[in-house]
Amino acid sequence: MIVYLHGGVVSTENFTHNNYQIEQESIFSLADEYNAIILYPFGKKAFENVLSIVKEVEKKYSINKKEIYLGGMSNGGSATFWFATNHSNLFKGFYAFSADPKLKIEEIDFSKIKKPFYMLNAKDDNVFKFEEVESIYLKKHNKNWHLESLEKGNHGFVYQENGTEIMINLLDKLIME
């Protein structure tokens, strides 16, 4: 199972399942690639609901509890740090695309990242400046946290023509670890 925390949390008022943009999310194209269920919890209460949603899906489907990955894009990628530092025992690993390694709700204790965490940001990201992300990474580095970069792609590189391939390349590293 791959849990995907979407972006736009701070800039979107309401999330609904019939929003046409959700159908275009790149993460769904990876279901067949990994023979996985993609879990896509909606927005603002994701922190509170993700753990209970994961448990419900585990009950309903034959899920290998040792093969659950959590990550996300933008705000969802930033939220991944909370799960990686507070509930790492429930997941095999973590991933983030175009994320900021900061949380508004609490300081991140990077020493608590005990599972593989792969993060990919573009150097030309106009939302979360790569220099700032890299600075935090270099100061707070942990052997389980891996920051990679793309020269170009801006904040929404996962939605570009080669976005699926980029996501697969990063997830393959996580899954193979």
PDB file of C-alpha atoms in Angstrom:
ATOM      1  CA  MET A   1       0.000   0.000   0.000  1.00  0.00           C
ATOM      2  CA  ILE A   2       1.202   3.489  -0.859  1.00  0.00           C
ATOM      3  CA  VAL A   3      -0.297   6.328   1.168  1.00  0.00           C
ATOM      4  CA  TYR A   4      -0.136   9.656  -0.672  1.00  0.00           C
ATOM      5  CA  LEU A   5      -0.696  12.952   1.127  1.00  0.00           C
ATOM      6  CA  HIS A   6      -1.581  15.541  -1.491  1.00  0.00           C
ATOM      7  CA  GLY A   7      -0.410  19.116  -1.725  1.00  0.00           C
ATOM      8  CA  GLY A   8      -2.419  22.315  -1.658  1.00  0.00           C
ATOM      9  CA  VAL A   9      -3.600  21.772   1.911  1.00  0.00           C
ATOM     10  CA  VAL A  10      -2.958  25.356   3.011  1.00  0.00           C
ATOM     11  CA  SER A  11      -4.411  26.884  -0.163  1.00  0.00           C
ATOM     12  CA  THR A  12      -7.550  24.765  -0.666  1.00  0.00           C
ATOM     13  CA  GLU A  13     -10.672  25.336   1.393  1.00  0.00           C
ATOM     14  CA  ASN A  14     -12.635  22.154   0.642  1.00  0.00           C
ATOM     15  CA  PHE A  15     -11.644  18.759  -0.740  1.00  0.00           C
ATOM     16  CA  THR A  16     -14.158  16.529  -2.488  1.00  0.00           C
ATOM     17  CA  HIS A  17     -13.856  13.152  -4.152  1.00  0.00           C
ATOM     18  CA  ASN A  18     -15.474  14.383  -7.368  1.00  0.00           C
ATOM     19  CA  ASN A  19     -12.893  17.098  -8.007  1.00  0.00           C
ATOM     20  CA  TYR A  20     -11.673  16.383 -11.555  1.00  0.00           C
ATOM     21  CA  GLN A  21      -8.085  17.307 -10.646  1.00  0.00           C
ATOM     22  CA  ILE A  22      -7.835  14.298  -8.334  1.00  0.00           C
ATOM     23  CA  GLU A  23      -8.215  11.958 -11.314  1.00  0.00           C
ATOM     24  CA  GLN A  24      -5.108  13.560 -12.803  1.00  0.00           C
ATOM     25  CA  GLU A  25      -2.892  12.854  -9.788  1.00  0.00           C
ATOM     26  CA  SER A  26       0.273  11.130 -10.994  1.00  0.00           C
ATOM     27  CA  ILE A  27       0.381   8.803  -8.001  1.00  0.00           C
ATOM     28  CA  PHE A  28      -2.573   6.772  -9.296  1.00  0.00           C
ATOM     29  CA  SER A  29      -0.580   5.669 -12.332  1.00  0.00           C
ATOM     30  CA  LEU A  30       1.756   3.815  -9.966  1.00  0.00           C
ATOM     31  CA  ALA A  31      -0.854   1.371  -8.679  1.00  0.00           C
ATOM     32  CA  ASP A  32      -0.217  -1.124 -11.466  1.00  0.00           C
ATOM     33  CA  GLU A  33       3.541  -0.515 -11.455  1.00  0.00           C
ATOM     34  CA  TYR A  34       3.792  -1.641  -7.833  1.00  0.00           C
ATOM     35  CA  ASN A  35       0.706  -3.869  -7.659  1.00  0.00           C
ATOM     36  CA  ALA A  36      -0.361  -1.576  -4.836  1.00  0.00           C
ATOM     37  CA  ILE A  37      -3.393   0.076  -3.370  1.00  0.00           C
ATOM     38  CA  ILE A  38      -2.996   3.860  -3.447  1.00  0.00           C
ATOM     39  CA  LEU A  39      -4.534   5.492  -0.400  1.00  0.00           C
ATOM     40  CA  TYR A  40      -5.321   9.186  -0.958  1.00  0.00           C
ATOM     41  CA  PRO A  41      -6.762  10.776   2.208  1.00  0.00           C
ATOM     42  CA  PHE A  42      -8.262  14.236   1.808  1.00  0.00           C
ATOM     43  CA  GLY A  43      -6.860  17.421   3.208  1.00  0.00           C
ATOM     44  CA  LYS A  44      -7.066  19.328   6.380  1.00  0.00           C
ATOM     45  CA  LYS A  45      -7.617  16.514   8.871  1.00  0.00           C
ATOM     46  CA  ALA A  46      -5.161  14.093   7.284  1.00  0.00           C
ATOM     47  CA  PHE A  47      -2.977  13.874  10.396  1.00  0.00           C
ATOM     48  CA  GLU A  48      -5.940  12.770  12.479  1.00  0.00           C
ATOM     49  CA  ASN A  49      -7.451  10.444   9.909  1.00  0.00           C
ATOM     50  CA  VAL A  50      -4.570   8.777   8.102  1.00  0.00           C
ATOM     51  CA  LEU A  51      -3.813   6.238  10.809  1.00  0.00           C
ATOM     52  CA  SER A  52      -7.440   5.152  11.158  1.00  0.00           C
ATOM     53  CA  ILE A  53      -7.877   5.027   7.366  1.00  0.00           C
ATOM     54  CA  VAL A  54      -4.794   2.814   7.028  1.00  0.00           C
ATOM     55  CA  LYS A  55      -6.185   0.450   9.680  1.00  0.00           C
ATOM     56  CA  GLU A  56      -9.555   0.264   7.906  1.00  0.00           C
ATOM     57  CA  VAL A  57      -7.931  -0.529   4.565  1.00  0.00           C
ATOM     58  CA  GLU A  58      -5.790  -3.212   6.233  1.00  0.00           C
ATOM     59  CA  LYS A  59      -8.979  -4.850   7.561  1.00  0.00           C
ATOM     60  CA  LYS A  60     -10.754  -4.775   4.222  1.00  0.00           C
ATOM     61  CA  TYR A  61      -7.913  -5.817   1.908  1.00  0.00           C
ATOM     62  CA  SER A  62      -5.090  -8.303   2.067  1.00  0.00           C
ATOM     63  CA  ILE A  63      -2.317  -5.821   2.871  1.00  0.00           C
ATOM     64  CA  ASN A  64       1.162  -6.812   3.923  1.00  0.00           C
ATOM     65  CA  LYS A  65       1.601  -4.585   6.967  1.00  0.00           C
ATOM     66  CA  LYS A  66       5.361  -4.665   6.451  1.00  0.00           C
ATOM     67  CA  GLU A  67       5.018  -3.095   2.985  1.00  0.00           C
ATOM     68  CA  ILE A  68       3.194   0.180   3.681  1.00  0.00           C
ATOM     69  CA  TYR A  69       4.847   3.397   2.501  1.00  0.00           C
ATOM     70  CA  LEU A  70       3.706   6.923   3.270  1.00  0.00           C
ATOM     71  CA  GLY A  71       4.595  10.141   1.560  1.00  0.00           C
ATOM     72  CA  GLY A  72       3.276  13.033  -0.389  1.00  0.00           C
ATOM     73  CA  MET A  73       3.756  16.111  -2.465  1.00  0.00           C
ATOM     74  CA  SER A  74       4.250  19.710  -1.307  1.00  0.00           C
ATOM     75  CA  ASN A  75       2.297  20.169   1.966  1.00  0.00           C
ATOM     76  CA  GLY A  76       1.672  16.420   1.967  1.00  0.00           C
ATOM     77  CA  GLY A  77       5.412  15.815   1.701  1.00  0.00           C
ATOM     78  CA  SER A  78       6.002  18.167   4.615  1.00  0.00           C
ATOM     79  CA  ALA A  79       3.355  16.342   6.661  1.00  0.00           C
ATOM     80  CA  THR A  80       5.248  13.124   5.968  1.00  0.00           C
ATOM     81  CA  PHE A  81       7.898  14.304   8.420  1.00  0.00           C
ATOM     82  CA  TRP A  82       5.293  14.177  11.203  1.00  0.00           C
ATOM     83  CA  PHE A  83       4.472  10.550  10.430  1.00  0.00           C
ATOM     84  CA  ALA A  84       8.164   9.649  10.038  1.00  0.00           C
ATOM     85  CA  THR A  85       8.989  11.083  13.463  1.00  0.00           C
ATOM     86  CA  ASN A  86       5.816  10.125  15.357  1.00  0.00           C
ATOM     87  CA  HIS A  87       4.573   6.857  13.800  1.00  0.00           C
ATOM     88  CA  SER A  88       7.494   5.322  11.951  1.00  0.00           C
ATOM     89  CA  ASN A  89       6.692   1.891  13.367  1.00  0.00           C
ATOM     90  CA  LEU A  90       3.564   1.708  11.167  1.00  0.00           C
ATOM     91  CA  PHE A  91       5.360   2.233   7.861  1.00  0.00           C
ATOM     92  CA  LYS A  92       8.267   0.636   6.024  1.00  0.00           C
ATOM     93  CA  GLY A  93       9.472   3.924   4.621  1.00  0.00           C
ATOM     94  CA  PHE A  94       8.663   7.462   3.594  1.00  0.00           C
ATOM     95  CA  TYR A  95       8.932   9.668   0.498  1.00  0.00           C
ATOM     96  CA  ALA A  96       8.327  13.317  -0.356  1.00  0.00           C
ATOM     97  CA  PHE A  97       8.175  15.368  -3.544  1.00  0.00           C
ATOM     98  CA  SER A  98       8.586  19.172  -3.533  1.00  0.00           C
ATOM     99  CA  ALA A  99       8.366  19.267   0.257  1.00  0.00           C
ATOM    100  CA  ASP A 100       9.539  21.712   2.888  1.00  0.00           C
ATOM    101  CA  PRO A 101      11.147  20.009   5.908  1.00  0.00           C
ATOM    102  CA  LYS A 102       9.205  22.219   8.324  1.00  0.00           C
ATOM    103  CA  LEU A 103       5.932  21.846  10.179  1.00  0.00           C
ATOM    104  CA  LYS A 104       3.719  24.625  11.514  1.00  0.00           C
ATOM    105  CA  ILE A 105       2.365  22.430  14.312  1.00  0.00           C
ATOM    106  CA  GLU A 106       5.701  21.447  15.895  1.00  0.00           C
ATOM    107  CA  GLU A 107       9.455  21.351  15.428  1.00  0.00           C
ATOM    108  CA  ILE A 108      10.663  18.292  13.572  1.00  0.00           C
ATOM    109  CA  ASP A 109      13.051  16.109  15.564  1.00  0.00           C
ATOM    110  CA  PHE A 110      15.037  14.742  12.628  1.00  0.00           C
ATOM    111  CA  SER A 111      16.866  12.295  14.910  1.00  0.00           C
ATOM    112  CA  LYS A 112      13.568  10.366  15.170  1.00  0.00           C
ATOM    113  CA  ILE A 113      13.597   9.424  11.479  1.00  0.00           C
ATOM    114  CA  LYS A 114      14.293   5.712  11.937  1.00  0.00           C
ATOM    115  CA  LYS A 115      13.099   4.392   8.571  1.00  0.00           C
ATOM    116  CA  PRO A 116      14.242   5.218   5.035  1.00  0.00           C
ATOM    117  CA  PHE A 117      12.979   8.634   3.919  1.00  0.00           C
ATOM    118  CA  TYR A 118      13.599   9.662   0.300  1.00  0.00           C
ATOM    119  CA  MET A 119      12.904  13.244  -0.714  1.00  0.00           C
ATOM    120  CA  LEU A 120      13.111  14.878  -4.135  1.00  0.00           C
ATOM    121  CA  ASN A 121      12.974  18.613  -4.817  1.00  0.00           C
ATOM    122  CA  ALA A 122      13.684  20.669  -7.905  1.00  0.00           C
ATOM    123  CA  LYS A 123      16.448  23.247  -7.720  1.00  0.00           C
ATOM    124  CA  ASP A 124      14.178  25.766  -9.458  1.00  0.00           C
ATOM    125  CA  ASP A 125      11.206  25.211  -7.098  1.00  0.00           C
ATOM    126  CA  ASN A 126       9.396  28.553  -6.740  1.00  0.00           C
ATOM    127  CA  VAL A 127       7.407  27.526  -3.630  1.00  0.00           C
ATOM    128  CA  PHE A 128      10.006  25.881  -1.379  1.00  0.00           C
ATOM    129  CA  LYS A 129      13.421  27.252  -2.290  1.00  0.00           C
ATOM    130  CA  PHE A 130      15.901  24.427  -2.748  1.00  0.00           C
ATOM    131  CA  GLU A 131      18.699  26.331  -1.009  1.00  0.00           C
ATOM    132  CA  GLU A 132      16.578  26.558   2.157  1.00  0.00           C
ATOM    133  CA  VAL A 133      15.532  22.900   2.000  1.00  0.00           C
ATOM    134  CA  GLU A 134      19.125  21.806   1.419  1.00  0.00           C
ATOM    135  CA  SER A 135      20.346  23.998   4.287  1.00  0.00           C
ATOM    136  CA  ILE A 136      17.992  22.241   6.724  1.00  0.00           C
ATOM    137  CA  TYR A 137      19.022  18.867   5.308  1.00  0.00           C
ATOM    138  CA  LEU A 138      22.729  19.596   5.781  1.00  0.00           C
ATOM    139  CA  LYS A 139      22.232  20.920   9.329  1.00  0.00           C
ATOM    140  CA  LYS A 140      19.809  18.232  10.519  1.00  0.00           C
ATOM    141  CA  HIS A 141      20.970  15.325   8.382  1.00  0.00           C
ATOM    142  CA  ASN A 142      20.129  11.829   9.516  1.00  0.00           C
ATOM    143  CA  LYS A 143      21.476   8.678   7.838  1.00  0.00           C
ATOM    144  CA  ASN A 144      17.900   7.582   7.006  1.00  0.00           C
ATOM    145  CA  TRP A 145      16.919  10.847   5.289  1.00  0.00           C
ATOM    146  CA  HIS A 146      18.026  11.162   1.659  1.00  0.00           C
ATOM    147  CA  LEU A 147      17.586  14.427  -0.243  1.00  0.00           C
ATOM    148  CA  GLU A 148      17.844  14.290  -4.028  1.00  0.00           C
ATOM    149  CA  SER A 149      17.358  17.069  -6.553  1.00  0.00           C
ATOM    150  CA  LEU A 150      16.301  17.774 -10.101  1.00  0.00           C
ATOM    151  CA  GLU A 151      17.932  20.637 -11.962  1.00  0.00           C
ATOM    152  CA  LYS A 152      14.588  21.748 -13.428  1.00  0.00           C
ATOM    153  CA  GLY A 153      10.942  20.938 -12.926  1.00  0.00           C
ATOM    154  CA  ASN A 154       9.752  23.606 -10.520  1.00  0.00           C
ATOM    155  CA  HIS A 155       7.282  22.758  -7.762  1.00  0.00           C
ATOM    156  CA  GLY A 156       4.948  20.577  -9.819  1.00  0.00           C
ATOM    157  CA  PHE A 157       7.430  18.287 -11.549  1.00  0.00           C
ATOM    158  CA  VAL A 158       5.339  15.215 -10.673  1.00  0.00           C
ATOM    159  CA  TYR A 159       2.635  16.561 -13.016  1.00  0.00           C
ATOM    160  CA  GLN A 160       4.925  17.045 -15.989  1.00  0.00           C
ATOM    161  CA  GLU A 161       5.302  14.617 -18.885  1.00  0.00           C
ATOM    162  CA  ASN A 162       8.050  12.599 -17.173  1.00  0.00           C
ATOM    163  CA  GLY A 163       6.557  12.963 -13.672  1.00  0.00           C
ATOM    164  CA  THR A 164       5.509   9.336 -13.342  1.00  0.00           C
ATOM    165  CA  GLU A 165       8.990   8.147 -14.300  1.00  0.00           C
ATOM    166  CA  ILE A 166      10.553  10.512 -11.760  1.00  0.00           C
ATOM    167  CA  MET A 167       8.243   9.224  -9.035  1.00  0.00           C
ATOM    168  CA  ILE A 168       9.027   5.607  -9.922  1.00  0.00           C
ATOM    169  CA  ASN A 169      12.779   6.267  -9.789  1.00  0.00           C
ATOM    170  CA  LEU A 170      12.517   7.631  -6.260  1.00  0.00           C
ATOM    171  CA  LEU A 171      10.058   5.009  -5.002  1.00  0.00           C
ATOM    172  CA  ASP A 172      12.197   2.214  -6.438  1.00  0.00           C
ATOM    173  CA  LYS A 173      15.093   3.406  -4.256  1.00  0.00           C
ATOM    174  CA  LEU A 174      12.852   3.462  -1.209  1.00  0.00           C
ATOM    175  CA  ILE A 175      11.320   0.061  -1.849  1.00  0.00           C
ATOM    176  CA  MET A 176      14.677  -1.562  -2.611  1.00  0.00           C
ATOM    177  CA  GLU A 177      16.209  -0.326   0.655  1.00  0.00           C
TER     178      GLU A 177
END
